[in-house]
Amino acid sequence: MSAATRGSSMKVSTRVVAALVAVGVGGATLASVAAAQPRAERFATTICHPPARGVNTIDFNGAPVSASQPVAVSISEGFLHGEGLGDARMTVENVTVVERLVKVRINVQWGEPLPFCLHYVG
């Protein structure tokens, strides 16, 4: 990493800490955020679910993740080894990662409940 890159990273970090302090985040919280490191373990998995419709929250308990670790989630219509792209609109609306848990809000926009699979990469 060059000195220029290090300097710009330092400025961003300083601004983030200053912003957190400005909104009243305590020193203990800042220390825990600074100490939190993503797990070195990487994973990719697919979990299929029974039919659903509308907005639902799905939990992946026991996920090999640490709080705030980047995790990408996609959704597909169907069942394991029988997934497809149908006419239904299915979206992942929100993803939250905490220790050993990935919480996902999905929206299945179709007249009837449809089976779906979630694909996790972290």
Tab-separated table of N, CA and C in Angstrom, residues 2-119:
chain	number	residue	atom	x	y	z
A	2	SER	N	0.605	2.147	-0.890
A	2	SER	CA	1.426	3.348	-0.979
A	2	SER	C	1.106	4.306	0.156
A	3	ALA	N	2.016	5.252	0.384
A	3	ALA	CA	1.809	6.249	1.432
A	3	ALA	C	0.570	7.086	1.131
A	4	ALA	N	0.319	7.390	-0.147
A	4	ALA	CA	-0.853	8.182	-0.526
A	4	ALA	C	-2.137	7.419	-0.221
A	5	THR	N	-2.153	6.115	-0.548
A	5	THR	CA	-3.331	5.292	-0.275
A	5	THR	C	-3.554	5.172	1.221
A	6	ARG	N	-2.473	4.938	1.961
A	6	ARG	CA	-2.574	4.836	3.414
A	6	ARG	C	-3.124	6.128	3.990
A	7	GLY	N	-2.656	7.239	3.487
A	7	GLY	CA	-3.106	8.542	3.979
A	7	GLY	C	-4.587	8.751	3.730
A	8	SER	N	-5.064	8.389	2.531
A	8	SER	CA	-6.486	8.585	2.242
A	8	SER	C	-7.340	7.630	3.057
A	9	SER	N	-6.859	6.397	3.310
A	9	SER	CA	-7.595	5.455	4.150
A	9	SER	C	-7.682	5.990	5.571
A	10	MET	N	-6.612	6.578	6.027
A	10	MET	CA	-6.577	7.126	7.367
A	10	MET	C	-7.576	8.266	7.505
A	11	LYS	N	-7.668	9.125	6.482
A	11	LYS	CA	-8.607	10.239	6.522
A	11	LYS	C	-10.039	9.735	6.608
A	12	VAL	N	-10.390	8.716	5.805
A	12	VAL	CA	-11.731	8.168	5.836
A	12	VAL	C	-12.023	7.581	7.206
A	13	SER	N	-11.092	6.802	7.751
A	13	SER	CA	-11.284	6.206	9.066
A	13	SER	C	-11.470	7.269	10.126
A	14	THR	N	-10.679	8.324	10.058
A	14	THR	CA	-10.784	9.402	11.031
A	14	THR	C	-12.148	10.068	10.924
A	15	ARG	N	-12.630	10.271	9.701
A	15	ARG	CA	-13.950	10.880	9.518
A	15	ARG	C	-15.045	9.986	10.069
A	16	VAL	N	-14.945	8.679	9.849
A	16	VAL	CA	-15.955	7.752	10.352
A	16	VAL	C	-15.984	7.786	11.865
A	17	VAL	N	-14.833	7.713	12.499
A	17	VAL	CA	-14.769	7.764	13.957
A	17	VAL	C	-15.320	9.087	14.460
A	18	ALA	N	-14.957	10.195	13.817
A	18	ALA	CA	-15.453	11.506	14.223
A	18	ALA	C	-16.973	11.560	14.085
A	19	ALA	N	-17.513	10.980	13.017
A	19	ALA	CA	-18.964	10.972	12.827
A	19	ALA	C	-19.654	10.144	13.896
A	20	LEU	N	-19.076	9.005	14.246
A	20	LEU	CA	-19.655	8.157	15.291
A	20	LEU	C	-19.642	8.861	16.641
A	21	VAL	N	-18.552	9.533	16.936
A	21	VAL	CA	-18.456	10.275	18.186
A	21	VAL	C	-19.479	11.410	18.188
A	22	ALA	N	-19.639	12.069	17.040
A	22	ALA	CA	-20.571	13.202	16.937
A	22	ALA	C	-22.009	12.768	17.193
A	23	VAL	N	-22.376	11.524	16.800
A	23	VAL	CA	-23.743	11.069	17.024
A	23	VAL	C	-23.897	10.358	18.369
A	24	GLY	N	-22.857	10.358	19.161
A	24	GLY	CA	-22.969	9.863	20.525
A	24	GLY	C	-22.645	8.405	20.734
A	25	VAL	N	-21.898	7.791	19.848
A	25	VAL	CA	-21.491	6.408	20.055
A	25	VAL	C	-20.377	6.402	21.088
A	26	GLY	N	-20.527	5.611	22.132
A	26	GLY	CA	-19.565	5.590	23.227
A	26	GLY	C	-18.251	4.950	22.861
A	27	GLY	N	-17.233	5.191	23.701
A	27	GLY	CA	-15.894	4.654	23.479
A	27	GLY	C	-15.859	3.142	23.472
A	28	ALA	N	-16.664	2.487	24.334
A	28	ALA	CA	-16.679	1.020	24.384
A	28	ALA	C	-17.216	0.457	23.078
A	29	THR	N	-18.232	1.095	22.530
A	29	THR	CA	-18.787	0.646	21.252
A	29	THR	C	-17.768	0.818	20.143
A	30	LEU	N	-17.068	1.955	20.135
A	30	LEU	CA	-16.037	2.182	19.121
A	30	LEU	C	-14.948	1.129	19.214
A	31	ALA	N	-14.560	0.770	20.437
A	31	ALA	CA	-13.523	-0.251	20.615
A	31	ALA	C	-13.998	-1.590	20.076
A	32	SER	N	-15.269	-1.944	20.308
A	32	SER	CA	-15.764	-3.229	19.817
A	32	SER	C	-15.865	-3.230	18.299
A	33	VAL	N	-16.236	-2.096	17.700
A	33	VAL	CA	-16.282	-2.004	16.241
A	33	VAL	C	-14.879	-2.127	15.667
A	34	ALA	N	-13.917	-1.454	16.281
A	34	ALA	CA	-12.539	-1.502	15.797
A	34	ALA	C	-11.952	-2.905	15.939
A	35	ALA	N	-12.341	-3.630	17.000
A	35	ALA	CA	-11.790	-4.957	17.244
A	35	ALA	C	-12.447	-6.030	16.379
A	36	ALA	N	-13.657	-5.772	15.887
A	36	ALA	CA	-14.379	-6.772	15.091
A	36	ALA	C	-13.666	-6.986	13.762
A	37	GLN	N	-13.340	-8.215	13.479
A	37	GLN	CA	-12.697	-8.572	12.225
A	37	GLN	C	-13.525	-9.668	11.570
A	38	PRO	N	-13.745	-9.594	10.250
A	38	PRO	CA	-14.469	-10.667	9.579
A	38	PRO	C	-13.720	-11.989	9.720
A	39	ARG	N	-14.473	-13.061	9.784
A	39	ARG	CA	-13.849	-14.387	9.834
A	39	ARG	C	-13.048	-14.615	8.551
A	40	ALA	N	-11.961	-15.349	8.682
A	40	ALA	CA	-11.160	-15.684	7.512
A	40	ALA	C	-11.889	-16.709	6.650
A	41	GLU	N	-12.812	-17.466	7.280
A	41	GLU	CA	-13.549	-18.513	6.579
A	41	GLU	C	-14.468	-17.899	5.524
A	42	ARG	N	-14.445	-18.433	4.339
A	42	ARG	CA	-15.337	-18.005	3.269
A	42	ARG	C	-16.328	-19.128	3.022
A	43	PHE	N	-17.506	-18.776	2.537
A	43	PHE	CA	-18.506	-19.806	2.309
A	43	PHE	C	-19.417	-19.426	1.157
A	44	ALA	N	-20.071	-20.425	0.607
A	44	ALA	CA	-21.128	-20.245	-0.384
A	44	ALA	C	-22.099	-21.398	-0.170
A	45	THR	N	-23.372	-21.072	-0.052
A	45	THR	CA	-24.369	-22.119	0.172
A	45	THR	C	-25.713	-21.691	-0.380
A	46	THR	N	-26.542	-22.670	-0.680
A	46	THR	CA	-27.910	-22.435	-1.137
A	46	THR	C	-28.846	-23.105	-0.141
A	47	ILE	N	-29.867	-22.364	0.286
A	47	ILE	CA	-30.889	-22.911	1.175
A	47	ILE	C	-32.244	-22.638	0.538
A	48	CYS	N	-33.008	-23.715	0.308
A	48	CYS	CA	-34.324	-23.577	-0.312
A	48	CYS	C	-35.406	-23.582	0.762
A	49	HIS	N	-36.497	-22.893	0.470
A	49	HIS	CA	-37.557	-22.670	1.452
A	49	HIS	C	-38.911	-23.039	0.875
A	50	PRO	N	-39.866	-23.349	1.758
A	50	PRO	CA	-41.216	-23.657	1.282
A	50	PRO	C	-41.873	-22.411	0.681
A	51	PRO	N	-42.978	-22.602	-0.014
A	51	PRO	CA	-43.635	-21.471	-0.677
A	51	PRO	C	-43.935	-20.301	0.266
A	52	ALA	N	-43.741	-19.103	-0.266
A	52	ALA	CA	-44.026	-17.866	0.471
A	52	ALA	C	-44.533	-16.829	-0.519
A	53	ARG	N	-45.146	-15.795	0.020
A	53	ARG	CA	-45.657	-14.696	-0.795
A	53	ARG	C	-45.531	-13.416	0.011
A	54	GLY	N	-45.273	-12.302	-0.664
A	54	GLY	CA	-45.159	-11.025	0.031
A	54	GLY	C	-43.802	-10.869	0.694
A	55	VAL	N	-43.753	-9.969	1.691
A	55	VAL	CA	-42.507	-9.666	2.394
A	55	VAL	C	-42.334	-10.652	3.546
A	56	ASN	N	-41.165	-11.270	3.603
A	56	ASN	CA	-40.843	-12.253	4.647
A	56	ASN	C	-39.425	-12.025	5.132
A	57	THR	N	-39.172	-12.362	6.399
A	57	THR	CA	-37.817	-12.321	6.944
A	57	THR	C	-37.344	-13.759	7.125
A	58	ILE	N	-36.187	-14.058	6.575
A	58	ILE	CA	-35.614	-15.403	6.622
A	58	ILE	C	-34.299	-15.328	7.389
A	59	ASP	N	-34.119	-16.223	8.360
A	59	ASP	CA	-32.890	-16.273	9.150
A	59	ASP	C	-32.041	-17.469	8.739
A	60	PHE	N	-30.750	-17.245	8.528
A	60	PHE	CA	-29.774	-18.314	8.317
A	60	PHE	C	-28.985	-18.409	9.619
A	61	ASN	N	-29.508	-19.191	10.555
A	61	ASN	CA	-28.858	-19.371	11.852
A	61	ASN	C	-27.663	-20.300	11.724
A	62	GLY	N	-26.616	-20.029	12.474
A	62	GLY	CA	-25.417	-20.855	12.435
A	62	GLY	C	-24.530	-20.570	11.241
A	63	ALA	N	-24.782	-19.467	10.563
A	63	ALA	CA	-23.962	-19.108	9.401
A	63	ALA	C	-22.520	-18.856	9.843
A	64	PRO	N	-21.547	-19.231	9.030
A	64	PRO	CA	-20.139	-19.023	9.399
A	64	PRO	C	-19.697	-17.578	9.169
A	65	VAL	N	-20.311	-16.641	9.925
A	65	VAL	CA	-20.058	-15.214	9.723
A	65	VAL	C	-19.823	-14.502	11.053
A	66	SER	N	-19.188	-13.349	10.950
A	66	SER	CA	-19.023	-12.421	12.071
A	66	SER	C	-19.870	-11.191	11.782
A	67	ALA	N	-20.172	-10.443	12.820
A	67	ALA	CA	-20.964	-9.229	12.660
A	67	ALA	C	-20.340	-8.304	11.624
A	68	SER	N	-21.156	-7.776	10.759
A	68	SER	CA	-20.789	-6.815	9.713
A	68	SER	C	-19.933	-7.396	8.591
A	69	GLN	N	-19.728	-8.698	8.564
A	69	GLN	CA	-18.983	-9.313	7.462
A	69	GLN	C	-19.792	-9.158	6.179
A	70	PRO	N	-19.160	-8.812	5.081
A	70	PRO	CA	-19.897	-8.707	3.819
A	70	PRO	C	-20.450	-10.065	3.391
A	71	VAL	N	-21.738	-10.102	3.102
A	71	VAL	CA	-22.400	-11.306	2.603
A	71	VAL	C	-23.351	-10.878	1.494
A	72	ALA	N	-23.264	-11.534	0.345
A	72	ALA	CA	-24.176	-11.270	-0.767
A	72	ALA	C	-25.229	-12.371	-0.776
A	73	VAL	N	-26.476	-11.973	-1.018
A	73	VAL	CA	-27.581	-12.934	-1.054
A	73	VAL	C	-28.396	-12.686	-2.314
A	74	SER	N	-28.700	-13.765	-3.024
A	74	SER	CA	-29.591	-13.668	-4.178
A	74	SER	C	-30.735	-14.655	-3.979
A	75	ILE	N	-31.794	-14.456	-4.734
A	75	ILE	CA	-32.984	-15.299	-4.614
A	75	ILE	C	-33.355	-15.845	-5.985
A	76	SER	N	-33.868	-17.077	-6.009
A	76	SER	CA	-34.367	-17.649	-7.263
A	76	SER	C	-35.648	-18.405	-6.974
A	77	GLU	N	-36.462	-18.507	-7.985
A	77	GLU	CA	-37.733	-19.214	-7.886
A	77	GLU	C	-37.479	-20.711	-8.026
A	78	GLY	N	-38.152	-21.518	-7.234
A	78	GLY	CA	-38.049	-22.961	-7.391
A	78	GLY	C	-37.547	-23.673	-6.161
A	79	PHE	N	-36.962	-24.830	-6.400
A	79	PHE	CA	-36.471	-25.699	-5.341
A	79	PHE	C	-35.089	-26.204	-5.740
A	80	LEU	N	-34.353	-26.762	-4.791
A	80	LEU	CA	-32.972	-27.182	-5.032
A	80	LEU	C	-32.883	-28.068	-6.273
A	81	HIS	N	-32.010	-27.737	-7.171
A	81	HIS	CA	-31.776	-28.411	-8.453
A	81	HIS	C	-32.980	-28.302	-9.385
A	82	GLY	N	-33.924	-27.419	-9.052
A	82	GLY	CA	-35.079	-27.199	-9.913
A	82	GLY	C	-35.420	-25.717	-9.955
A	83	GLU	N	-34.385	-24.896	-9.885
A	83	GLU	CA	-34.591	-23.453	-9.870
A	83	GLU	C	-34.771	-22.936	-11.286
A	84	GLY	N	-35.490	-21.838	-11.396
A	84	GLY	CA	-35.688	-21.274	-12.715
A	84	GLY	C	-36.032	-19.806	-12.621
A	85	LEU	N	-36.107	-19.193	-13.774
A	85	LEU	CA	-36.492	-17.790	-13.873
A	85	LEU	C	-37.906	-17.759	-14.412
A	86	GLY	N	-38.857	-17.560	-13.502
A	86	GLY	CA	-40.257	-17.522	-13.907
A	86	GLY	C	-40.729	-16.085	-14.067
A	87	ASP	N	-42.034	-15.918	-14.087
A	87	ASP	CA	-42.613	-14.591	-14.266
A	87	ASP	C	-42.742	-13.809	-12.954
A	88	ALA	N	-42.581	-14.468	-11.838
A	88	ALA	CA	-42.719	-13.782	-10.548
A	88	ALA	C	-41.532	-12.854	-10.313
A	89	ARG	N	-41.808	-11.738	-9.680
A	89	ARG	CA	-40.730	-10.829	-9.273
A	89	ARG	C	-40.363	-11.201	-7.842
A	90	MET	N	-39.099	-11.573	-7.636
A	90	MET	CA	-38.586	-11.941	-6.315
A	90	MET	C	-37.366	-11.078	-6.042
A	91	THR	N	-37.362	-10.426	-4.892
A	91	THR	CA	-36.245	-9.531	-4.577
A	91	THR	C	-35.747	-9.758	-3.159
A	92	VAL	N	-34.452	-9.522	-2.992
A	92	VAL	CA	-33.838	-9.444	-1.666
A	92	VAL	C	-33.842	-7.962	-1.331
A	93	GLU	N	-34.520	-7.595	-0.260
A	93	GLU	CA	-34.678	-6.184	0.074
A	93	GLU	C	-33.716	-5.693	1.143
A	94	ASN	N	-33.192	-6.603	1.951
A	94	ASN	CA	-32.302	-6.182	3.028
A	94	ASN	C	-31.523	-7.388	3.527
A	95	VAL	N	-30.278	-7.164	3.919
A	95	VAL	CA	-29.438	-8.220	4.486
A	95	VAL	C	-28.735	-7.641	5.706
A	96	THR	N	-28.840	-8.339	6.839
A	96	THR	CA	-28.156	-7.934	8.060
A	96	THR	C	-27.318	-9.110	8.540
A	97	VAL	N	-26.057	-8.839	8.870
A	97	VAL	CA	-25.148	-9.895	9.315
A	97	VAL	C	-24.722	-9.596	10.748
A	98	VAL	N	-24.992	-10.550	11.642
A	98	VAL	CA	-24.525	-10.482	13.020
A	98	VAL	C	-23.800	-11.789	13.303
A	99	GLU	N	-23.271	-11.935	14.480
A	99	GLU	CA	-22.496	-13.136	14.809
A	99	GLU	C	-23.320	-14.396	14.578
A	100	ARG	N	-22.887	-15.235	13.632
A	100	ARG	CA	-23.475	-16.535	13.300
A	100	ARG	C	-24.915	-16.463	12.796
A	101	LEU	N	-25.324	-15.289	12.261
A	101	LEU	CA	-26.687	-15.126	11.754
A	101	LEU	C	-26.702	-14.171	10.564
A	102	VAL	N	-27.363	-14.605	9.480
A	102	VAL	CA	-27.637	-13.716	8.358
A	102	VAL	C	-29.158	-13.596	8.290
A	103	LYS	N	-29.649	-12.377	8.428
A	103	LYS	CA	-31.090	-12.098	8.406
A	103	LYS	C	-31.392	-11.409	7.073
A	104	VAL	N	-32.333	-11.979	6.315
A	104	VAL	CA	-32.636	-11.502	4.973
A	104	VAL	C	-34.129	-11.169	4.871
A	105	ARG	N	-34.434	-9.991	4.325
A	105	ARG	CA	-35.827	-9.644	4.019
A	105	ARG	C	-36.021	-9.829	2.523
A	106	ILE	N	-37.003	-10.667	2.177
A	106	ILE	CA	-37.305	-10.937	0.775
A	106	ILE	C	-38.713	-10.458	0.449
A	107	ASN	N	-38.990	-10.316	-0.851
A	107	ASN	CA	-40.328	-9.967	-1.300
A	107	ASN	C	-40.656	-10.837	-2.510
A	108	VAL	N	-41.673	-11.690	-2.365
A	108	VAL	CA	-42.131	-12.561	-3.442
A	108	VAL	C	-43.426	-11.938	-3.970
A	109	GLN	N	-43.348	-11.370	-5.165
A	109	GLN	CA	-44.492	-10.672	-5.738
A	109	GLN	C	-45.173	-11.565	-6.782
A	110	TRP	N	-46.151	-12.325	-6.278
A	110	TRP	CA	-46.899	-13.232	-7.135
A	110	TRP	C	-48.242	-13.489	-6.455
A	111	GLY	N	-49.237	-13.875	-7.191
A	111	GLY	CA	-50.579	-14.085	-6.643
A	111	GLY	C	-50.688	-15.239	-5.663
A	112	GLU	N	-49.820	-16.216	-5.801
A	112	GLU	CA	-49.839	-17.392	-4.929
A	112	GLU	C	-48.452	-17.590	-4.329
A	113	PRO	N	-48.375	-18.267	-3.182
A	113	PRO	CA	-47.051	-18.547	-2.600
A	113	PRO	C	-46.205	-19.402	-3.560
A	114	LEU	N	-44.911	-19.081	-3.622
A	114	LEU	CA	-43.976	-19.813	-4.487
A	114	LEU	C	-42.783	-20.296	-3.672
A	115	PRO	N	-42.268	-21.491	-3.995
A	115	PRO	CA	-41.030	-21.934	-3.353
A	115	PRO	C	-39.857	-21.112	-3.890
A	116	PHE	N	-38.831	-20.940	-3.062
A	116	PHE	CA	-37.683	-20.135	-3.471
A	116	PHE	C	-36.429	-20.639	-2.797
A	117	CYS	N	-35.285	-20.268	-3.370
A	117	CYS	CA	-33.982	-20.593	-2.804
A	117	CYS	C	-33.199	-19.311	-2.602
A	118	LEU	N	-32.468	-19.244	-1.500
A	118	LEU	CA	-31.557	-18.133	-1.240
A	118	LEU	C	-30.134	-18.636	-1.390
A	119	HIS	N	-29.313	-17.851	-2.074
A	119	HIS	CA	-27.912	-18.195	-2.326
A	119	HIS	C	-27.055	-17.203	-1.542
